[in-house]
Short mmCIF file of C-alpha atoms in Angstrom, two decimals:
data_model
loop_
_atom_site.label_atom_id
_atom_site.label_comp_id
_atom_site.label_asym_id
_atom_site.label_seq_id
_atom_site.Cartn_x
_atom_site.Cartn_y
_atom_site.Cartn_z
CA MET A 319 82.35 103.12 96.24
CA ASP A 320 85.61 104.98 96.70
CA ILE A 321 87.65 105.18 99.86
CA GLU A 322 89.54 108.21 101.00
CA HIS A 323 93.32 107.91 100.69
CA GLU A 324 94.59 110.85 102.70
CA ALA A 325 97.45 110.35 105.15
CA SER A 326 96.95 108.81 108.58
CA ASP A 327 93.51 110.32 109.21
CA ALA A 328 92.00 108.59 106.18
CA VAL A 329 88.70 106.86 106.78
CA LEU A 330 88.84 103.43 105.19
CA SER A 331 85.27 102.29 105.72
CA ARG A 332 82.19 102.09 103.53
CA PRO A 333 78.86 103.67 104.44
CA GLY A 334 77.05 101.58 107.05
CA PHE A 335 80.21 99.77 108.19
CA ALA A 336 82.62 100.46 111.06
CA LEU A 337 84.26 103.90 110.98
CA ILE A 338 88.02 103.48 111.32
CA ARG A 339 90.72 106.05 110.70
CA GLY A 340 94.32 105.29 109.81
CA THR A 341 95.53 106.24 113.28
CA ASP A 342 92.94 104.00 114.99
CA ARG A 343 93.84 100.52 116.19
CA CYS A 344 93.63 97.96 113.38
CA PRO A 345 90.60 95.66 113.70
CA CYS A 346 92.73 92.56 113.01
CA GLY A 347 94.02 92.46 116.58
CA THR A 348 97.76 93.13 116.24
CA GLY A 349 97.54 96.23 118.43
CA ARG A 350 99.10 98.42 115.72
CA SER A 351 97.40 101.32 113.99
CA LEU A 352 95.47 100.64 110.79
CA ASP A 353 98.09 102.63 108.84
CA GLY A 354 100.86 100.52 110.39
CA CYS A 355 99.09 97.21 109.84
CA CYS A 356 96.39 96.36 107.28
CA GLY A 357 95.93 99.84 105.79
CA PRO A 358 98.74 99.51 103.22
CA ALA A 359 97.26 96.20 101.99
CA LEU A 360 93.83 97.77 101.61
CA ARG A 361 95.45 100.56 99.61
CA GLY A 362 97.19 98.15 97.22
CA THR A 363 100.44 96.88 98.77
CA PRO A 364 100.28 93.05 98.73
CA PRO A 365 100.77 91.50 102.20
CA ALA A 366 104.08 89.66 102.67
CA THR A 367 102.62 86.55 104.36
CA ALA A 368 99.49 84.43 104.26
CA GLU A 369 98.70 85.49 107.84
CA ALA A 370 99.01 89.17 106.93
CA LEU A 371 96.64 88.58 104.02
CA MET A 372 94.20 86.82 106.36
CA ARG A 373 94.33 89.74 108.77
CA SER A 374 93.82 92.29 105.98
CA ARG A 375 90.84 90.32 104.66
CA TYR A 376 89.27 90.31 108.13
CA THR A 377 89.81 94.08 108.28
CA ALA A 378 88.18 94.41 104.86
CA PHE A 379 85.11 92.57 106.19
CA VAL A 380 84.97 94.98 109.14
CA LEU A 381 85.21 97.98 106.80
CA GLY A 382 82.88 96.62 104.13
CA ASP A 383 85.55 96.56 101.42
CA ALA A 384 84.15 93.92 99.03
CA ALA A 385 86.47 95.10 96.23
CA TYR A 386 89.55 94.25 98.32
CA LEU A 387 88.11 90.88 99.30
CA LEU A 388 87.43 89.95 95.68
CA GLY A 389 90.79 91.34 94.57
CA SER A 390 92.70 89.24 97.11
CA TRP A 391 90.74 86.06 96.27
CA HIS A 392 92.44 83.68 93.84
CA PRO A 393 90.90 84.16 90.36
CA GLY A 394 90.32 80.40 90.07
CA THR A 395 88.09 80.20 93.16
CA ARG A 396 86.61 83.66 93.72
CA PRO A 397 82.91 84.34 93.23
CA GLU A 398 81.71 86.88 90.68
CA THR A 399 80.24 89.14 93.33
CA LEU A 400 80.29 89.50 97.09
CA ASP A 401 77.51 91.18 99.03
CA LEU A 402 78.46 92.29 102.54
CA ASP A 403 75.83 92.91 105.18
CA PRO A 404 76.39 96.20 107.05
CA MET A 405 74.24 94.89 109.93
CA LEU A 406 76.76 92.10 110.60
CA ARG A 407 79.46 93.48 112.89
CA TRP A 408 82.80 91.69 113.18
CA ARG A 409 83.91 91.92 116.82
CA GLY A 410 87.36 90.33 116.99
CA LEU A 411 89.86 88.06 115.29
CA GLU A 412 91.95 85.32 116.88
CA ILE A 413 94.55 83.49 114.83
CA GLU A 414 94.56 79.90 116.11
CA ASP A 415 97.19 78.29 113.88
CA VAL A 416 99.52 79.18 111.01
CA GLU A 417 101.26 76.65 108.78
CA SER A 418 103.80 77.94 106.26
CA GLY A 419 102.74 81.01 104.29
CA VAL A 420 105.97 83.03 104.55
CA ALA A 421 108.66 84.10 102.06
CA GLY A 422 109.78 81.12 100.00
CA ASP A 423 106.59 79.09 100.59
CA LYS A 424 104.09 78.37 97.82
CA ARG A 425 101.20 77.56 100.15
CA GLY A 426 99.99 78.58 103.55
CA LEU A 427 97.21 77.76 105.97
CA VAL A 428 95.71 80.05 108.60
CA ALA A 429 93.13 78.84 111.10
CA PHE A 430 91.17 81.61 112.78
CA ARG A 431 88.16 82.43 114.89
CA ALA A 432 86.22 85.62 114.09
CA ARG A 433 83.54 86.81 116.49
CA TRP A 434 80.45 88.51 115.07
CA ARG A 435 77.23 90.17 116.11
CA ASP A 436 74.05 90.66 114.09
CA GLY A 437 71.44 92.55 116.06
CA ARG A 438 70.95 90.52 119.24
CA GLU A 439 72.63 87.39 117.86
CA GLU A 440 76.29 86.70 118.53
CA GLY A 441 78.56 83.94 117.37
CA ALA A 442 81.92 83.00 115.97
CA LEU A 443 83.13 81.81 112.61
CA ARG A 444 85.97 79.29 112.68
CA GLU A 445 87.74 78.61 109.43
CA ARG A 446 90.91 76.97 108.11
CA SER A 447 91.84 79.17 105.16
CA ARG A 448 94.19 78.08 102.40
CA PHE A 449 96.47 80.53 100.63
CA VAL A 450 98.69 80.23 97.57
CA PHE A 451 101.66 82.32 96.46
CA GLN A 452 101.50 83.11 92.74
CA SER A 453 102.45 86.07 90.55
CA ASP A 454 104.61 87.50 93.37
CA ARG A 455 101.76 87.76 95.88
CA TRP A 456 99.61 85.79 98.30
CA TRP A 457 96.02 84.91 97.35
CA TYR A 458 93.16 83.57 99.45
CA LEU A 459 92.29 80.23 97.84
CA ASP A 460 89.44 78.83 99.94
CA GLY A 461 88.50 77.81 103.44
CA VAL A 462 86.82 75.08 105.44
CA ILE A 463 84.44 76.28 108.11
CA ASP A 464 84.64 74.33 111.38
#
């Protein structure tokens, strides 16, 4: 599935997932617009930090962008495919802890809590995600769910 790449009014979501335009607030919780936050990463500009990659991956889950999720997953640990459920709605992201993961680091860790809703069920996913810097970019390596 292709995404539209027009300027700030671009819709970056897949059918059945949240409808978000470039000028809308980014789902990752920074308070910035999608175009000023995770949008560039979803369009191909590698995030500068492990936390920024974590935030862009959360946004990709919200938008149903499995291609971005697989493309930002380290080739040594990523699955062959990723099926996203459009009925599962991601409702908010809280970054709980960040260790390293900035310019000059080779590894980073981001602990987060992501709230979700699936029909009448609600819950939260807590994970400590590991990131690695290789080939001039950050990659999601793996995570431990709390």
